[in-house]
PDB file of C-alpha atoms and ligand atoms in Angstrom:
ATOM      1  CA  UNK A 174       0.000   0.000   0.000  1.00  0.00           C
ATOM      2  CA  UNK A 175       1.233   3.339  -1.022  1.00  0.00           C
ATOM      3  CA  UNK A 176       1.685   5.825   2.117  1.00  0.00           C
ATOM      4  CA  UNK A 177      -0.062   8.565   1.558  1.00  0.00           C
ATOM      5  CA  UNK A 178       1.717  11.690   2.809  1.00  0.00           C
ATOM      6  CA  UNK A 179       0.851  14.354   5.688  1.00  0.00           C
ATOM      7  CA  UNK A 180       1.548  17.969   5.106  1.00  0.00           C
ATOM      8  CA  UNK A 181       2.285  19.494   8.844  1.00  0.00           C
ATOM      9  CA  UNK A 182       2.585  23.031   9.757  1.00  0.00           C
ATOM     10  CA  UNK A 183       5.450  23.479  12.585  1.00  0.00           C
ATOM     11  CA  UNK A 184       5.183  26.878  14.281  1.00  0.00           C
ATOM     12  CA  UNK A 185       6.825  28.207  17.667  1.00  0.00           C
ATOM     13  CA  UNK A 186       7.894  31.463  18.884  1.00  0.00           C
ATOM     14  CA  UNK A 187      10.788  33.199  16.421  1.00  0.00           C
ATOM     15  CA  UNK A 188      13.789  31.613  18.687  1.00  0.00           C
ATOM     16  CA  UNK A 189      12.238  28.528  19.943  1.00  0.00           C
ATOM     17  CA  UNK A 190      14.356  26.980  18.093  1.00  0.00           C
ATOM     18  CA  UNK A 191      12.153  25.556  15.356  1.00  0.00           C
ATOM     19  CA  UNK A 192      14.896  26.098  12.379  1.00  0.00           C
ATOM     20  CA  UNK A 193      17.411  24.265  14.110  1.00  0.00           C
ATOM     21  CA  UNK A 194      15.078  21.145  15.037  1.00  0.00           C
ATOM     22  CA  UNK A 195      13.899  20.782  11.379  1.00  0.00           C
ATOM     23  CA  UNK A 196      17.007  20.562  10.197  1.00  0.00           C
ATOM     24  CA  UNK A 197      17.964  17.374  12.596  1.00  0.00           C
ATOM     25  CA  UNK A 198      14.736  16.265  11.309  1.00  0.00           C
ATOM     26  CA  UNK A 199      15.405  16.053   7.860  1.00  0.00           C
ATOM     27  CA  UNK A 200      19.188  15.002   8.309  1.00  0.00           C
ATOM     28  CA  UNK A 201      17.968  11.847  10.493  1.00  0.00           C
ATOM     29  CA  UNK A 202      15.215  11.133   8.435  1.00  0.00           C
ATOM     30  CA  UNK A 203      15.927  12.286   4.614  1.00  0.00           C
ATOM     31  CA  UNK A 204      13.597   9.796   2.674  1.00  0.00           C
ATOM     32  CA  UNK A 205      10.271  10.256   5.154  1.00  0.00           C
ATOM     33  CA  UNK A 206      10.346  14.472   5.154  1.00  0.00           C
ATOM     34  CA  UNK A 207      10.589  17.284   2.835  1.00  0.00           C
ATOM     35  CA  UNK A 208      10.735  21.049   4.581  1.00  0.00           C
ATOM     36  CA  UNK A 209       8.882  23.476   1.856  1.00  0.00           C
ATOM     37  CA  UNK A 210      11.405  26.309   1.253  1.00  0.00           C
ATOM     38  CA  UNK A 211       9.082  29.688   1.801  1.00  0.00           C
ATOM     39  CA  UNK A 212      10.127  32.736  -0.419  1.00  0.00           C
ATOM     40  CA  UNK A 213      10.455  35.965   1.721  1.00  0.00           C
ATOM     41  CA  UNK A 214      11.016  39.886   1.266  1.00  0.00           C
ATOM     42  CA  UNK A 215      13.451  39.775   4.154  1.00  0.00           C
ATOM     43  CA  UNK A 216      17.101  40.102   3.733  1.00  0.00           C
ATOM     44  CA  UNK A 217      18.903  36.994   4.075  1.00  0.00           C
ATOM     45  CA  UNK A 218      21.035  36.673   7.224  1.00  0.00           C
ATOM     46  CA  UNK A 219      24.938  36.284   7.596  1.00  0.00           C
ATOM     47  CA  UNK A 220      25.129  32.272   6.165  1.00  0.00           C
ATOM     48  CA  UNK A 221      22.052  31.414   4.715  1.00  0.00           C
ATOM     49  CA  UNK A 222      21.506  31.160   0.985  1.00  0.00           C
ATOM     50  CA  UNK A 223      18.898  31.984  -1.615  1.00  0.00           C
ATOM     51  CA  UNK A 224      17.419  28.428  -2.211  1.00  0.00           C
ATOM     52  CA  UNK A 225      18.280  26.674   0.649  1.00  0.00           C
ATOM     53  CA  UNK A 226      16.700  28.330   3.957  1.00  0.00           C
ATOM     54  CA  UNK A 227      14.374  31.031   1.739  1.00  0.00           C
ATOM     55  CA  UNK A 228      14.079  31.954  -1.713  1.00  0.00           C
ATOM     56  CA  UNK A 229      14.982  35.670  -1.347  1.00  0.00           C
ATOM     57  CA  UNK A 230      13.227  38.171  -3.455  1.00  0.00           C
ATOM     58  CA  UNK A 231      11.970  41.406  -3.933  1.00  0.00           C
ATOM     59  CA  UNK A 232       8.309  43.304  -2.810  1.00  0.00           C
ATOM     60  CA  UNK A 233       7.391  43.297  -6.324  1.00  0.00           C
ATOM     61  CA  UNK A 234       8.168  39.389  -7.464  1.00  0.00           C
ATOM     62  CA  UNK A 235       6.072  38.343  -4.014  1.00  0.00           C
ATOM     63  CA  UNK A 236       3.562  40.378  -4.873  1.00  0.00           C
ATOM     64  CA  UNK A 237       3.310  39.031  -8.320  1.00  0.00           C
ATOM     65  CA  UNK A 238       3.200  35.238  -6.856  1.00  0.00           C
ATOM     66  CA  UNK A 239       0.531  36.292  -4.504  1.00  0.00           C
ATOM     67  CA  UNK A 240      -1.659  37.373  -8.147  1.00  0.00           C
ATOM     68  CA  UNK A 241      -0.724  33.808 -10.357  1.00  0.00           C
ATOM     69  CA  UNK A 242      -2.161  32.248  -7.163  1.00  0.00           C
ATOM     70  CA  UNK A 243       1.642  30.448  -6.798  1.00  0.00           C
ATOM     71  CA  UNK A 244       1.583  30.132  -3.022  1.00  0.00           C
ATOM     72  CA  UNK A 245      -0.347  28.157  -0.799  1.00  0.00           C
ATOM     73  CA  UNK A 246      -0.866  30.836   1.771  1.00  0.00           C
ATOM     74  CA  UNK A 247       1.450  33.741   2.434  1.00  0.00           C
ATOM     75  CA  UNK A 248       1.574  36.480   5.444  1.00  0.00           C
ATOM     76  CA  UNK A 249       3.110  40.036   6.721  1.00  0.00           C
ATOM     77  CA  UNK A 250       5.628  39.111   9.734  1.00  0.00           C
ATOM     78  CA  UNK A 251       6.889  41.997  11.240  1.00  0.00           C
ATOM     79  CA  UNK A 252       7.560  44.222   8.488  1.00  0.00           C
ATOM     80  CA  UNK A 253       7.803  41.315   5.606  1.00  0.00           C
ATOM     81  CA  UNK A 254       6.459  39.178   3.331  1.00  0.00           C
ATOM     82  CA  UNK A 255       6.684  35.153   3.745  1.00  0.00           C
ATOM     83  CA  UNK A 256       4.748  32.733   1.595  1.00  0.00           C
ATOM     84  CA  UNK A 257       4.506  28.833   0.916  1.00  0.00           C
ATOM     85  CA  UNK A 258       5.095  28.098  -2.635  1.00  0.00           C
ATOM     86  CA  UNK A 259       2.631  25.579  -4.075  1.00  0.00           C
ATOM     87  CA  UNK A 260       3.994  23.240  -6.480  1.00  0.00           C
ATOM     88  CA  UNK A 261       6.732  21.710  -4.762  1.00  0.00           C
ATOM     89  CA  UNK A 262       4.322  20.864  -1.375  1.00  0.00           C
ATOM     90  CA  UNK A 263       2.241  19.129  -4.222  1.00  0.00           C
ATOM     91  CA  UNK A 264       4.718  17.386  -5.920  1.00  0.00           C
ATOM     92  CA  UNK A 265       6.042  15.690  -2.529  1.00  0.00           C
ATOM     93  CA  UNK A 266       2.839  14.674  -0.955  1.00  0.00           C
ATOM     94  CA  UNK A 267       2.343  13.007  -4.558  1.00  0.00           C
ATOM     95  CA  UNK A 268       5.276  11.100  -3.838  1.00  0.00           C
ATOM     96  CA  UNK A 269       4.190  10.424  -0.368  1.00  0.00           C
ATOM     97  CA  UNK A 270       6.878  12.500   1.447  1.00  0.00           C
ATOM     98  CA  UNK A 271       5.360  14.431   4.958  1.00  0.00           C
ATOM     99  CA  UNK A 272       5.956  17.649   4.050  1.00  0.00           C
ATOM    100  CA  UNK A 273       6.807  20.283   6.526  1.00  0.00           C
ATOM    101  CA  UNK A 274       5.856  23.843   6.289  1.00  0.00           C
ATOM    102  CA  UNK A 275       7.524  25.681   9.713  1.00  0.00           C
ATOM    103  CA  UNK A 276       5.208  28.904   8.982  1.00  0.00           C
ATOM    104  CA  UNK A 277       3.952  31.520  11.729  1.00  0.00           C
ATOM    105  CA  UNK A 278      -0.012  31.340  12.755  1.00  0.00           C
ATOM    106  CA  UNK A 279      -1.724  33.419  10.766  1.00  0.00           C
ATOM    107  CA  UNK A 280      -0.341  31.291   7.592  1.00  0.00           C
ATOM    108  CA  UNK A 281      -0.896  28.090   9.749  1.00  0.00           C
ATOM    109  CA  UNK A 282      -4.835  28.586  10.310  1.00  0.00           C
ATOM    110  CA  UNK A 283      -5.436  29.382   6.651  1.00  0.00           C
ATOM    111  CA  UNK A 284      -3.637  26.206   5.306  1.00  0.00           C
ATOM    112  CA  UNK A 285      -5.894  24.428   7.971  1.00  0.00           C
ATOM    113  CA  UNK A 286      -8.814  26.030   6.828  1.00  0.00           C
ATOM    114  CA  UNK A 287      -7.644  25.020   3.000  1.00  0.00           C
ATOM    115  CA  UNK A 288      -6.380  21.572   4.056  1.00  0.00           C
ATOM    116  CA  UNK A 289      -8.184  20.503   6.953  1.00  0.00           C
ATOM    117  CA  UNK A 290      -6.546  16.935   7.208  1.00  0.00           C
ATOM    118  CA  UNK A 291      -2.703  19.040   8.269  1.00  0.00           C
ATOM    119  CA  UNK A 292      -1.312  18.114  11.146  1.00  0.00           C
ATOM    120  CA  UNK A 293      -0.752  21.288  13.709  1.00  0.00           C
ATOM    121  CA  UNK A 294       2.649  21.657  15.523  1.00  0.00           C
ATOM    122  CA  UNK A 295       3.923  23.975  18.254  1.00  0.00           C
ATOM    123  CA  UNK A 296       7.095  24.657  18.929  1.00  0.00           C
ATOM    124  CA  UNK A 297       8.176  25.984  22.384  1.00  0.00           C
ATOM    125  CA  UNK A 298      10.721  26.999  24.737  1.00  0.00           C
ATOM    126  CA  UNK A 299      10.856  25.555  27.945  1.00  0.00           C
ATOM    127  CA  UNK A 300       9.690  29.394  29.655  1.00  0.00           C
ATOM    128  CA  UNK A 301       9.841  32.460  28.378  1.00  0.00           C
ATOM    129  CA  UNK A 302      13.304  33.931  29.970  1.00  0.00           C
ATOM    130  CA  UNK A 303      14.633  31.235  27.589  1.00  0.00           C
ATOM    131  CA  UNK A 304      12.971  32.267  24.797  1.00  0.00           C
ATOM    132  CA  UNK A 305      14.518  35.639  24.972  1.00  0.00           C
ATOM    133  CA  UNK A 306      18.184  34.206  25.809  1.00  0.00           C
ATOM    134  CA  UNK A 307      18.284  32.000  22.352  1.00  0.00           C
ATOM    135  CA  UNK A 308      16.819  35.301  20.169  1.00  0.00           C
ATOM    136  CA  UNK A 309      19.524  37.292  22.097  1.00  0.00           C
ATOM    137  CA  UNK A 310      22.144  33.884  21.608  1.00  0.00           C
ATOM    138  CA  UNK A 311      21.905  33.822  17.534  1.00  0.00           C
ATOM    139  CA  UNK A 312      23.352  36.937  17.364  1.00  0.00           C
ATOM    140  CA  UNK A 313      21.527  37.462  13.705  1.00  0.00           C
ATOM    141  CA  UNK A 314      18.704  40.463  14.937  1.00  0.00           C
ATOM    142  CA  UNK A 315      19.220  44.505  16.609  1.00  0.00           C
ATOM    143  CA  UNK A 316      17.798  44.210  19.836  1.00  0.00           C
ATOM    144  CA  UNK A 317      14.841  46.116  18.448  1.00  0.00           C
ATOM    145  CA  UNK A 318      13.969  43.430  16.031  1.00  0.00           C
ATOM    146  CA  UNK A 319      14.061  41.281  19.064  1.00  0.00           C
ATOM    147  CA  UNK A 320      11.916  42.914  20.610  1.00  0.00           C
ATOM    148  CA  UNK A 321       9.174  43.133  18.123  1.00  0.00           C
ATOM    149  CA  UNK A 322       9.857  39.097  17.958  1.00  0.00           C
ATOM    150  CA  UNK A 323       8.750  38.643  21.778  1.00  0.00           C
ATOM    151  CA  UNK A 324       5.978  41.161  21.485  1.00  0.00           C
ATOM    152  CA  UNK A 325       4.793  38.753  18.427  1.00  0.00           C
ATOM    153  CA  UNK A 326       5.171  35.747  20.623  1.00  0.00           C
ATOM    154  CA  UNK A 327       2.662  37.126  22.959  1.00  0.00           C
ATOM    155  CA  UNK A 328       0.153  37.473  20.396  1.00  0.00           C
ATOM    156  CA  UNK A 329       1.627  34.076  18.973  1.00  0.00           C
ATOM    157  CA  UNK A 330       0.913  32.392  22.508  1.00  0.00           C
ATOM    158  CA  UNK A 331      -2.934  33.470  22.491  1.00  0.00           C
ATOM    159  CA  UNK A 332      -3.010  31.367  19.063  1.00  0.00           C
ATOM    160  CA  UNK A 333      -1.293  27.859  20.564  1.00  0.00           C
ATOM    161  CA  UNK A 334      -4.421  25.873  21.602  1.00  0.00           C
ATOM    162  CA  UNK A 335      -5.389  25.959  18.193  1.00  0.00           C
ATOM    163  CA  UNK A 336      -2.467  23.196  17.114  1.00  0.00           C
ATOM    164  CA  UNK A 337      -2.989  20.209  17.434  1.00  0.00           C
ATOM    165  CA  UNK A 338       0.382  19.246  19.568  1.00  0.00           C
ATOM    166  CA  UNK A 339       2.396  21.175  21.554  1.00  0.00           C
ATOM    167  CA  UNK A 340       6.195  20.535  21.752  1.00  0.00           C
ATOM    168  CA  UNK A 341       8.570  21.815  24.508  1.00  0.00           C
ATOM    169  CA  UNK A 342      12.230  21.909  22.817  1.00  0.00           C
ATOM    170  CA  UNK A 343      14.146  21.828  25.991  1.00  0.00           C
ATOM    171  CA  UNK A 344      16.596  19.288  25.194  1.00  0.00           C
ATOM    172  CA  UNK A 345      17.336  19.408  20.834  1.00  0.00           C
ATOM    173  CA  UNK A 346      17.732  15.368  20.797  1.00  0.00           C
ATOM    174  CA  UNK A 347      14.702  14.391  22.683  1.00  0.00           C
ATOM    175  CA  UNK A 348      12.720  16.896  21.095  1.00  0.00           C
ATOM    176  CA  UNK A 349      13.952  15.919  17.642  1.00  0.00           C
ATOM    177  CA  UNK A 350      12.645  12.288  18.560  1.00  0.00           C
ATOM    178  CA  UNK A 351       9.559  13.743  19.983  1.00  0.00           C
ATOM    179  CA  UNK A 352       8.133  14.898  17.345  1.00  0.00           C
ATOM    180  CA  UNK A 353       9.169  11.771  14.619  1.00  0.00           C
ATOM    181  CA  UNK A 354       6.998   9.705  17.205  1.00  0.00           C
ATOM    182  CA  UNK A 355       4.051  12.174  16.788  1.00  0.00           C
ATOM    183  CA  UNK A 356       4.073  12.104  13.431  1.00  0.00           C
ATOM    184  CA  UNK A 357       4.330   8.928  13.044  1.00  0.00           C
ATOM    185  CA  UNK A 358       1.538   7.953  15.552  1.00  0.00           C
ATOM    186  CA  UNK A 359      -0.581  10.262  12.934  1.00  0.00           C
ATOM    187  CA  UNK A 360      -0.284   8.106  10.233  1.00  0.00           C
ATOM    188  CA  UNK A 361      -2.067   5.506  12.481  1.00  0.00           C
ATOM    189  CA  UNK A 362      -5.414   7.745  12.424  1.00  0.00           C
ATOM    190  CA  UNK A 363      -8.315   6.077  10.753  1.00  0.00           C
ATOM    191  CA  UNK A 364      -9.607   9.047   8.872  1.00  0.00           C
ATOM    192  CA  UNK A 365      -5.771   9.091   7.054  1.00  0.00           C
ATOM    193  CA  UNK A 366      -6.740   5.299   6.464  1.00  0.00           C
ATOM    194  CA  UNK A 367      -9.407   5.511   4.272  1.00  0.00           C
ATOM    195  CA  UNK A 368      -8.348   3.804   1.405  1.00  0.00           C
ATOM    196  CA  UNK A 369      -6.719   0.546   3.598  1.00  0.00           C
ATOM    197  CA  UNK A 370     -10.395   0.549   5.303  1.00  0.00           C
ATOM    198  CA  UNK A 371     -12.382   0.201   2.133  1.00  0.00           C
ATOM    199  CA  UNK A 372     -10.019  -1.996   0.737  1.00  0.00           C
ATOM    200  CA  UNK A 373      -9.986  -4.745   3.681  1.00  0.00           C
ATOM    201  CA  UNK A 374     -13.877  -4.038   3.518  1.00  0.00           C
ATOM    202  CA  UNK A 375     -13.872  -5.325   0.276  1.00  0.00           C
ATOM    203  CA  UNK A 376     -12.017  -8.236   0.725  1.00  0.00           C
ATOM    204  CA  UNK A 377     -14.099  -9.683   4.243  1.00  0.00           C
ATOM    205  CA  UNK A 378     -17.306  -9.184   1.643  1.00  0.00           C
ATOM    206  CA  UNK A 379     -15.212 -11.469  -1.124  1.00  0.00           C
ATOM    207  CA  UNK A 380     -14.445 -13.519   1.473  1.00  0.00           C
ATOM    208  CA  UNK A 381     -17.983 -14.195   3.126  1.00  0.00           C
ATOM    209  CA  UNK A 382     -19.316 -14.708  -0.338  1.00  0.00           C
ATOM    210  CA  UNK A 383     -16.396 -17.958  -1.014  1.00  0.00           C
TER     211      UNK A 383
HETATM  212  P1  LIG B 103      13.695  29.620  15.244  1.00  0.00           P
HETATM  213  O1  LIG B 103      13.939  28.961  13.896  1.00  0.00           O
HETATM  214  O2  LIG B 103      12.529  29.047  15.964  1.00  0.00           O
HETATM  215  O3  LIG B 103      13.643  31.112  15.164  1.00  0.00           O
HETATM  216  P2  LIG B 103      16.446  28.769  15.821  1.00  0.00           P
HETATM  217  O4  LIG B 103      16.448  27.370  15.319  1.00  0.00           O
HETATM  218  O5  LIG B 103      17.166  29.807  14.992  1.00  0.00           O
HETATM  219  O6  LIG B 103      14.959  29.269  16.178  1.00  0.00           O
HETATM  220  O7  LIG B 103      17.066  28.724  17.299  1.00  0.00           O
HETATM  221  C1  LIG B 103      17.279  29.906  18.057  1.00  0.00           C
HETATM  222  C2  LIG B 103      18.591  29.761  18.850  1.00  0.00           C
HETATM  223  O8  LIG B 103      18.394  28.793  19.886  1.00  0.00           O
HETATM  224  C3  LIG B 103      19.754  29.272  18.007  1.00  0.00           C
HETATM  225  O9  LIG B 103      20.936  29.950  18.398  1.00  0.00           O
HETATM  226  C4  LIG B 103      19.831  27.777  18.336  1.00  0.00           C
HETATM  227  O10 LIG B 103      21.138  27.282  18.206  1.00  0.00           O
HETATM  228  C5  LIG B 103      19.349  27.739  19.779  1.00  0.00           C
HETATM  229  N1  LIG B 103      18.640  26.478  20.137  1.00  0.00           N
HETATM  230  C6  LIG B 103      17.758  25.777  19.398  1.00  0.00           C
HETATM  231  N2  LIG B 103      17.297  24.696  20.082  1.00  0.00           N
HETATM  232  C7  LIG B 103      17.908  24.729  21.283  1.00  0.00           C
HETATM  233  C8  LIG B 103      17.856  23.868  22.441  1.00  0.00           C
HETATM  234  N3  LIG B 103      17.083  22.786  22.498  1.00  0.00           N
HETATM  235  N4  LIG B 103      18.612  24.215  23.511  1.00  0.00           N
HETATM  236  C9  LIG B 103      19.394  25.317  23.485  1.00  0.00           C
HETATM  237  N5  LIG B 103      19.497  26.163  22.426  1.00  0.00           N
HETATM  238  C10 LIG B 103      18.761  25.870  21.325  1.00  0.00           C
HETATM  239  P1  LIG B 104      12.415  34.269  10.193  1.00  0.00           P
HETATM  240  O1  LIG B 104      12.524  35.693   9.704  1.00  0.00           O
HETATM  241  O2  LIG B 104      12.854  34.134  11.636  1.00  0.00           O
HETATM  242  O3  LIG B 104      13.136  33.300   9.293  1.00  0.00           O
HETATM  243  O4  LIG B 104      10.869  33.877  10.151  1.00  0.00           O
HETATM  244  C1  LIG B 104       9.917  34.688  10.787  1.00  0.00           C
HETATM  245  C2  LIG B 104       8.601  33.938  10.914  1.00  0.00           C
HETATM  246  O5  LIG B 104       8.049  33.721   9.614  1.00  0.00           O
HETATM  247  C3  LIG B 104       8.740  32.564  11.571  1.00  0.00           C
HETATM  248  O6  LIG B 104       7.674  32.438  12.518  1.00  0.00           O
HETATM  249  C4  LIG B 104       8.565  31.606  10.417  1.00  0.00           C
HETATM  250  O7  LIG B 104       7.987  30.376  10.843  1.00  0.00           O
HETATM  251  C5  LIG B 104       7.580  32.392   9.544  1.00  0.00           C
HETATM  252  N1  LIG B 104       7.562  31.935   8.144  1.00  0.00           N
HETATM  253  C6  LIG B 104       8.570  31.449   7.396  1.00  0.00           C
HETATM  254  N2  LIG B 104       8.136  31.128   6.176  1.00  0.00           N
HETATM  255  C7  LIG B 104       6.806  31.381   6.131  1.00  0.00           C
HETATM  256  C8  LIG B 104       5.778  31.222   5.140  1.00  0.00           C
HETATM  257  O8  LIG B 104       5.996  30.745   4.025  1.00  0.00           O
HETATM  258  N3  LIG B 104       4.528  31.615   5.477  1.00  0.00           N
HETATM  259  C9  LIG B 104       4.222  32.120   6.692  1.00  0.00           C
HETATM  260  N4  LIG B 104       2.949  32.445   6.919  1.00  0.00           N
HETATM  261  N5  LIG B 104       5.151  32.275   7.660  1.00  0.00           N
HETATM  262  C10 LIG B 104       6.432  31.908   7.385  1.00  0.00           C
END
C-alpha cells in the first residue's frame, strides 16, 4: 500500500528553536520528510543562501506570486512578506513524502482552513526567559527586532491551543525524537486510512461470499 503523505505546519515562537530542530529532522530522516522552502522579502542573514533556507526576493516578485495564485498561503511578519510556494508541497505529498511547512499562525490557520486533514505543531521553549536568551544567543537580529519578535510571541501564545500538539524543545535530541513519534503515531489515524479501510472491507465481503 502506497503511504499517503501528511503535510504538517510546525510553528513556535521566532527563537524557539524551530529552524534548528527541522534541520535534525530532515538530516535523520531524509527519505520520510521534505521542509517546503518559503520565499520571503526579508534580507537573508549572515550564512544562509537563496534556495536553501528562503528563496529571497523582492516586494514586487512576491507580490506578483501572490496574483498567479503560486503560493499556498502567504503572510506580513513583522515588516515582511513570507509565503509557501505551491507546487513543490504538491509534488512531494504526490510522492508520499510528509511535508513540513515551519510557517507563523496566521499562515498556519489558513492552510488548515484550506487543508483541513494538516497536522498542527507547536514549537516551544521551555519558559519564556529562555525564549529571549536563544533570540539574544543567535546573534543574527538589533535588539529592536528582538523585541518586536517577543511582542509577536505574545500574540503568537494566544493562538497555541489551536495546534494540534504542543512541543517543549528543551533538550534538541529528545525533542527531535519527539516529534518523529508524533508524526508517526498520525499516520495511524483512521480518517488518514481511508483507502486501507475500504479496501480490507472489500475483501471480508469477497471472502464471506467464497
Ligand atoms: P527559530 O527557527 O525558531 O527562530 P532557531 O532554530 O534559529 O529558532 O534557534 C534559536 C537559537 O536557539 C539558536 O541559536 C539555536 O542554536 C538555539 N537552540 C535551538 N534549540 C535549542 C535547544 N534545544 N537548547 C538550546 N538552544 C537551542
Ligand atoms: P524568520 O525571519 O525568523 O526566518 O521567520 C519569521 C517567521 O516567519 C517565523 O515564525 C517563520 O515560521 C515564519 N515563516 C517562514 N516562512 C513562512 C511562510 O511561508 N509563510 C508564513 N505564513 N510564515 C512563514
Amino acid at each position: 500500500m502506497k503511504r499517503k503523505g501528511i503535510l504538517i505546519v510546525v510553528s513556535g515562537f521566532s527563537g524557539s528553536g524551530k529552524g534548528t530542530l527541522m534541520k535534525r529532522l530532515l538530516s535523520q530522516y531524509p527519505d520520510t520528510y521534505a521542509l517546503s522552502i518559503s520565499a520571503t522579502t526579508r534580507a537573508p542573514r549572515k550564512g544562509e543562501e537563496h534556495g536553501r533556507e528562503y528563496f529571497f526576493i523582492s516586494k514586487d516578485e512576491f507580490e506578483k506570486m501572490i496574483v498567479k495564485g503560486e503560493l499556498i498561503e502567504y503572510a506580513r511578519y513583522v515588516e515582511n512578506y513570507y509565503g509557501t510556494p505551491r507546487v513543490y508541497v504538491e509534488q512531494k505529498l504526490d510522492e508520499g513524502k510528509d511535508v513540513i511547512l515551519e510557517i507563523e499562525i496566521q499562515g498556519a490557520l489558513k492552510v488548515k482552513q484550506a487543508f483541513p486533514d494538516t497536522l498542527l505543531l507547536f514549537v516551544t521553549p521551555p519558559n519564556a526567559a529562555e525564549l529571549e536568551k536563544r533570540l539574544v544567543g543567535r546573534g543574527t537580529e538589533t535588539m529592536d527586532v528582538i523585541r518586536s519578535r517577543l511582542d509577536r510571541a505574545c500574540e503568537e501564545a494566544e493562538g497555541m491551543d489551536s495546534y494540534d500538539y504542543l512541543i517543549v524543545n528543551d533538550e534538541l535530541e529528545a525533542c527531535v525524537s519527539q516529534m518523529h513519534e508524533i508524526i508517526r503515531g498520525e499516520h495511524h489515524r483512521s480518517f488518514r486510512n481511508e483507502v486501507f479501510i475500504k479496501e480490507i472491507k472489500e475483501d471480508l465481503e469477497k471472502l464471506k461470499r467464497r
